[in-house]
Short mmCIF file of C-alpha atoms and ligand atoms in Angstrom, two decimals:
data_model
loop_
_atom_site.label_atom_id
_atom_site.label_comp_id
_atom_site.label_asym_id
_atom_site.label_seq_id
_atom_site.Cartn_x
_atom_site.Cartn_y
_atom_site.Cartn_z
CA MET A 1 8.03 -17.56 23.04
CA GLU A 2 5.29 -18.74 20.75
CA VAL A 3 6.02 -19.92 17.22
CA ILE A 4 3.20 -19.82 14.69
CA LEU A 5 3.43 -21.51 11.30
CA ARG A 6 1.51 -20.33 8.26
CA PRO A 7 1.45 -22.04 4.87
CA ASP A 8 3.17 -19.29 2.88
CA ALA A 9 4.71 -15.83 3.09
CA GLU A 10 1.44 -14.08 2.24
CA ALA A 11 -0.48 -15.82 5.04
CA ALA A 12 2.35 -15.17 7.51
CA ALA A 13 2.47 -11.45 6.69
CA LYS A 14 -1.33 -11.17 6.89
CA LEU A 15 -1.40 -12.74 10.35
CA ALA A 16 1.39 -10.42 11.52
CA ALA A 17 -0.52 -7.42 10.13
CA LYS A 18 -3.66 -8.52 11.97
CA LEU A 19 -1.74 -8.56 15.24
CA VAL A 20 -0.40 -5.06 14.60
CA ALA A 21 -3.93 -3.91 13.77
CA ARG A 22 -5.25 -5.49 16.97
CA GLN A 23 -2.63 -3.59 18.96
CA LEU A 24 -3.63 -0.31 17.28
CA ARG A 25 -7.33 -0.91 17.86
CA ARG A 26 -6.80 -1.75 21.51
CA LYS A 27 -4.49 1.22 22.07
CA PRO A 28 -4.69 3.82 19.28
CA ASP A 29 -1.71 5.78 20.66
CA SER A 30 0.51 2.69 20.70
CA VAL A 31 4.23 3.07 20.32
CA LEU A 32 5.26 0.72 17.51
CA GLY A 33 8.82 -0.44 16.90
CA LEU A 34 9.27 -0.96 13.17
CA ALA A 35 11.66 -2.86 10.93
CA THR A 36 12.62 -2.49 7.28
CA GLY A 37 13.69 -5.15 4.77
CA ARG A 38 11.99 -7.22 2.13
CA THR A 39 10.05 -9.40 4.58
CA MET A 40 8.23 -6.37 5.95
CA GLU A 41 7.00 -5.18 2.56
CA ARG A 42 4.08 -7.63 2.50
CA LEU A 43 3.15 -6.76 6.08
CA TYR A 44 3.15 -3.01 5.38
CA ALA A 45 1.14 -3.55 2.18
CA GLU A 46 -1.46 -5.38 4.24
CA LEU A 47 -1.55 -2.58 6.85
CA VAL A 48 -2.06 -0.07 4.03
CA ARG A 49 -4.94 -2.18 2.70
CA MET A 50 -6.49 -2.37 6.18
CA HIS A 51 -6.18 1.39 6.49
CA ARG A 52 -7.92 1.96 3.14
CA GLU A 53 -10.56 -0.74 3.31
CA GLU A 54 -11.17 -1.19 7.03
CA GLY A 55 -10.36 2.25 8.41
CA LEU A 56 -7.33 1.14 10.43
CA ASP A 57 -6.30 4.37 12.13
CA PHE A 58 -2.68 5.43 12.55
CA SER A 59 -3.38 9.05 13.51
CA LEU A 60 -2.34 8.70 17.15
CA CYS A 61 0.36 6.09 16.96
CA ARG A 62 4.06 6.79 17.39
CA THR A 63 6.82 4.77 15.74
CA PHE A 64 10.49 4.06 16.27
CA ASN A 65 12.50 2.20 13.66
CA LEU A 66 15.18 -0.26 14.62
CA ASP A 67 17.97 1.14 12.55
CA GLU A 68 19.31 3.47 9.88
CA TYR A 69 22.42 3.43 7.70
CA ILE A 70 25.16 5.87 8.64
CA GLY A 71 26.00 8.43 5.97
CA LEU A 72 22.86 8.23 3.83
CA PRO A 73 20.73 11.38 3.76
CA VAL A 74 17.02 10.81 4.33
CA THR A 75 16.40 11.76 0.71
CA ASP A 76 18.54 8.84 -0.48
CA PRO A 77 16.23 6.14 -1.88
CA HIS A 78 18.27 3.52 0.02
CA SER A 79 17.81 5.16 3.41
CA TYR A 80 15.45 3.44 5.79
CA ARG A 81 13.56 6.73 6.25
CA HIS A 82 12.85 6.67 2.54
CA TYR A 83 11.80 3.02 2.73
CA MET A 84 9.40 3.71 5.60
CA ASN A 85 7.89 6.76 3.92
CA GLU A 86 7.26 4.80 0.73
CA GLN A 87 6.14 1.46 2.21
CA LEU A 88 3.91 2.80 4.98
CA PHE A 89 4.01 6.34 6.29
CA ARG A 90 2.86 8.19 3.14
CA ARG A 91 0.16 5.61 2.51
CA VAL A 92 -1.62 5.76 5.87
CA ASN A 93 -2.87 8.57 8.10
CA ILE A 94 0.18 8.72 10.34
CA ASP A 95 1.57 12.06 11.47
CA LEU A 96 5.16 12.06 10.13
CA ARG A 97 6.23 14.02 13.22
CA ASN A 98 5.36 10.93 15.26
CA THR A 99 7.69 8.71 13.22
CA HIS A 100 11.28 8.32 14.34
CA LEU A 101 14.41 6.77 12.95
CA PRO A 102 17.97 7.23 14.17
CA ASP A 103 19.72 10.09 12.34
CA GLY A 104 22.45 8.39 10.34
CA MET A 105 23.81 11.80 9.30
CA ALA A 106 24.40 13.02 12.87
CA THR A 107 27.87 14.47 13.41
CA ASP A 108 27.99 13.12 16.96
CA LEU A 109 26.79 9.53 16.63
CA GLY A 110 27.15 8.77 20.34
CA ALA A 111 24.93 11.72 21.25
CA GLU A 112 22.42 10.69 18.58
CA CYS A 113 22.21 7.16 20.02
CA GLU A 114 21.62 8.55 23.52
CA ARG A 115 18.98 10.95 22.17
CA TYR A 116 17.18 8.05 20.48
CA GLU A 117 17.18 5.92 23.62
CA GLU A 118 15.90 8.85 25.68
CA LEU A 119 13.16 9.60 23.16
CA ILE A 120 11.93 6.00 23.29
CA ARG A 121 11.93 6.17 27.08
CA SER A 122 10.15 9.51 27.30
CA THR A 123 7.50 8.33 24.82
CA GLY A 124 6.65 5.55 27.26
CA GLY A 125 8.59 2.66 25.75
CA ILE A 126 7.69 0.45 22.82
CA ASP A 127 4.39 -1.43 23.03
CA LEU A 128 4.90 -3.72 20.06
CA GLN A 129 8.23 -4.27 18.36
CA LEU A 130 8.28 -5.75 14.84
CA LEU A 131 11.37 -7.69 13.85
CA GLY A 132 12.80 -9.49 10.87
CA ILE A 133 15.88 -11.70 11.12
CA GLY A 134 19.03 -11.56 9.05
CA GLU A 135 20.84 -14.63 7.80
CA SER A 136 23.58 -13.78 10.32
CA GLY A 137 20.97 -14.11 13.06
CA HIS A 138 20.79 -10.37 13.59
CA ILE A 139 17.77 -8.50 14.89
CA GLY A 140 18.07 -4.84 14.06
CA PHE A 141 21.70 -4.72 12.99
CA ASN A 142 22.95 -6.57 16.05
CA GLU A 143 25.48 -8.76 14.35
CA PRO A 144 27.06 -11.81 16.06
CA LEU A 145 28.75 -11.09 19.38
CA SER A 146 26.63 -7.98 20.04
CA SER A 147 26.07 -7.85 23.76
CA LEU A 148 22.65 -9.19 24.67
CA ARG A 149 22.32 -6.11 26.89
CA SER A 150 23.44 -3.63 24.22
CA ARG A 151 21.66 -0.32 23.72
CA THR A 152 21.32 1.90 20.65
CA ARG A 153 24.77 2.42 19.12
CA ASP A 154 26.65 2.44 15.83
CA LYS A 155 27.69 -0.95 14.46
CA SER A 156 29.79 -2.24 11.59
CA LEU A 157 27.89 -4.62 9.37
CA MET A 158 29.23 -8.09 8.54
CA PRO A 159 30.42 -8.74 5.00
CA GLU A 160 27.63 -11.35 4.73
CA THR A 161 25.02 -8.74 5.65
CA LEU A 162 26.50 -6.24 3.18
CA ALA A 163 26.34 -8.90 0.46
CA VAL A 164 22.68 -9.74 1.22
CA ASN A 165 21.66 -6.09 1.45
CA SER A 166 23.47 -5.20 -1.78
CA ALA A 167 20.44 -6.60 -3.62
CA LEU A 168 18.72 -3.32 -2.75
CA PHE A 169 21.74 -1.34 -4.01
CA GLY A 170 21.68 -2.69 -7.56
CA GLY A 171 23.80 -5.66 -6.52
CA ASP A 172 26.84 -3.41 -5.89
CA VAL A 173 28.21 -4.25 -2.44
CA GLU A 174 30.48 -1.18 -2.56
CA GLN A 175 27.40 1.04 -2.43
CA VAL A 176 26.10 -0.44 0.84
CA PRO A 177 27.07 1.68 3.86
CA HIS A 178 29.29 -0.37 6.14
CA ARG A 179 27.86 1.05 9.33
CA ALA A 180 24.46 1.70 10.82
CA ILE A 181 22.89 2.99 14.00
CA THR A 182 20.81 0.22 15.54
CA MET A 183 18.74 -0.30 18.64
CA GLY A 184 20.62 -2.71 20.89
CA VAL A 185 19.43 -6.17 21.86
CA GLY A 186 18.66 -4.77 25.32
CA THR A 187 16.64 -1.94 23.77
CA ILE A 188 14.63 -4.46 21.75
CA LEU A 189 14.02 -6.71 24.74
CA ASP A 190 12.52 -3.75 26.64
CA ALA A 191 9.49 -3.75 24.29
CA ARG A 192 6.28 -5.00 25.91
CA PHE A 193 5.45 -7.33 23.01
CA ILE A 194 7.66 -8.59 20.23
CA LEU A 195 6.57 -9.94 16.86
CA LEU A 196 9.17 -11.50 14.59
CA LEU A 197 8.19 -12.29 11.01
CA ALA A 198 10.39 -14.47 8.82
CA THR A 199 9.65 -16.12 5.51
CA GLY A 200 11.44 -18.11 2.84
CA PRO A 201 13.93 -20.98 2.81
CA ARG A 202 17.00 -18.74 3.22
CA LYS A 203 16.03 -18.10 6.85
CA ALA A 204 15.53 -21.77 7.78
CA VAL A 205 19.02 -22.55 9.11
CA ILE A 206 19.38 -19.44 11.25
CA LEU A 207 15.84 -19.74 12.62
CA ALA A 208 16.55 -23.26 13.86
CA LYS A 209 19.53 -21.89 15.77
CA ALA A 210 17.75 -18.77 17.05
CA LEU A 211 14.54 -20.45 18.21
CA GLU A 212 15.59 -23.93 19.24
CA GLY A 213 19.30 -23.51 19.93
CA PRO A 214 21.08 -22.06 22.96
CA VAL A 215 20.86 -18.37 23.84
CA THR A 216 24.09 -16.91 22.55
CA SER A 217 25.41 -13.57 21.37
CA MET A 218 26.62 -15.44 18.27
CA VAL A 219 22.95 -15.44 17.20
CA THR A 220 21.46 -12.29 18.67
CA ALA A 221 17.90 -13.32 17.77
CA SER A 222 18.28 -16.17 20.29
CA ALA A 223 17.96 -13.52 23.02
CA LEU A 224 14.26 -13.39 22.15
CA GLN A 225 13.93 -16.65 24.09
CA LEU A 226 14.38 -14.48 27.20
CA HIS A 227 11.46 -12.20 26.38
CA PRO A 228 8.20 -12.94 28.21
CA ALA A 229 5.88 -11.99 25.32
CA CYS A 230 7.49 -12.82 22.00
CA ARG A 231 5.65 -14.24 19.01
CA VAL A 232 7.38 -15.59 15.93
CA ILE A 233 5.37 -15.99 12.73
CA LEU A 234 6.94 -18.12 10.02
CA ASP A 235 5.94 -19.59 6.71
CA GLU A 236 6.55 -23.32 6.18
CA ALA A 237 9.72 -22.67 4.16
CA ALA A 238 11.34 -20.61 6.91
CA ALA A 239 10.26 -23.18 9.50
CA SER A 240 11.64 -26.16 7.58
CA GLY A 241 14.65 -26.60 9.90
CA LEU A 242 12.67 -26.57 13.16
CA GLN A 243 12.29 -29.72 15.22
CA GLU A 244 9.03 -29.00 17.03
CA LYS A 245 6.85 -28.00 14.08
CA SER A 246 3.99 -30.30 15.04
CA TYR A 247 3.83 -28.71 18.49
CA TYR A 248 3.81 -25.21 16.97
CA ARG A 249 0.99 -26.25 14.61
CA TRP A 250 -0.91 -27.67 17.56
CA ILE A 251 -0.65 -24.34 19.41
CA PHE A 252 -2.20 -22.45 16.51
CA GLU A 253 -4.98 -25.01 16.11
CA ASN A 254 -5.82 -25.30 19.81
CA GLU A 255 -4.99 -22.16 21.75
CA PRO A 256 -8.24 -20.15 22.17
CA GLU A 257 -6.43 -16.89 21.46
CA TRP A 258 -5.76 -17.96 17.88
CA ALA A 259 -9.36 -18.97 17.15
CA PRO A 260 -10.26 -15.68 15.41
CA TYR A 261 -7.24 -16.02 13.13
CA ARG A 262 -7.66 -19.61 11.95
CA GLY A 263 -10.23 -19.19 9.22
C1 LIG B 301 15.78 -3.98 9.21
C2 LIG B 301 16.45 -4.83 10.17
C3 LIG B 301 17.01 -6.17 9.78
C4 LIG B 301 16.09 -6.98 8.86
C5 LIG B 301 16.77 -8.28 8.46
C6 LIG B 301 15.94 -9.08 7.50
O1 LIG B 301 15.35 -2.79 9.81
O2 LIG B 301 16.59 -4.43 11.27
O3 LIG B 301 17.27 -6.90 10.96
O4 LIG B 301 14.89 -7.24 9.52
O5 LIG B 301 18.01 -8.00 7.88
O6 LIG B 301 15.84 -8.42 6.29
P1 LIG B 301 14.97 -9.02 5.09
O7 LIG B 301 13.57 -8.94 5.49
O8 LIG B 301 15.28 -8.09 3.92
O9 LIG B 301 15.45 -10.42 4.86
#
């Protein structure tokens, strides 16, 4: 795992976007794993800018989102399909038929989860998986005690997660669906590269546990320590609880790979 610190949320999102763009330029038909949430909005805005101003091409790429609420039609403005369409898909030259989210309206949820896993597999697996982290330590919606080998399945969300996510439902926690289909931790760990972006002081406590604490299903993001190619990009506020910040800064200043991104 490599942890990279940037001064603020804008700089962190821009660096993450540059790494996504590099992946797309190296392999235009990349399979991207995507996340939703407020952290990703800056990153997607930057990708849209790169598409418009620098010709970043999405025409061949395929995408799989981590999760979708159960029981929200895709037309619902709170659905993750709606979020993705608005934040990214409609604003770049991606073929919507190449964009996939779990179907939270499926009548047979088990079959839908198997279909999603199979589709990821038959598309060749995920090249680059983007992640945020919840204050419960979740990646995707893998709440505490999710098996670190779990696959795509339906999960109940923690009350804490419902409370945090209610901000996007007008503050009314009753409106937040209590369940979602999510890729499992095992599904996420299958990605060839992983990029976690986290910003803001509210993530500081859980990031210290996830990155520098023991690997435990109580903090599913800690499983990323087992992945051979995982990068974590943080702003200083999110990193404030970490012990090895000076080492992480040293990596960014000294590793040759980061030279093009230092300016
Ligand atoms: C979203 C997802 C979640 C979010 C996490 C952080 O698809 O899978 O794990 O990444 O809840 O959300 P924000 O960025 O809103 O703090």
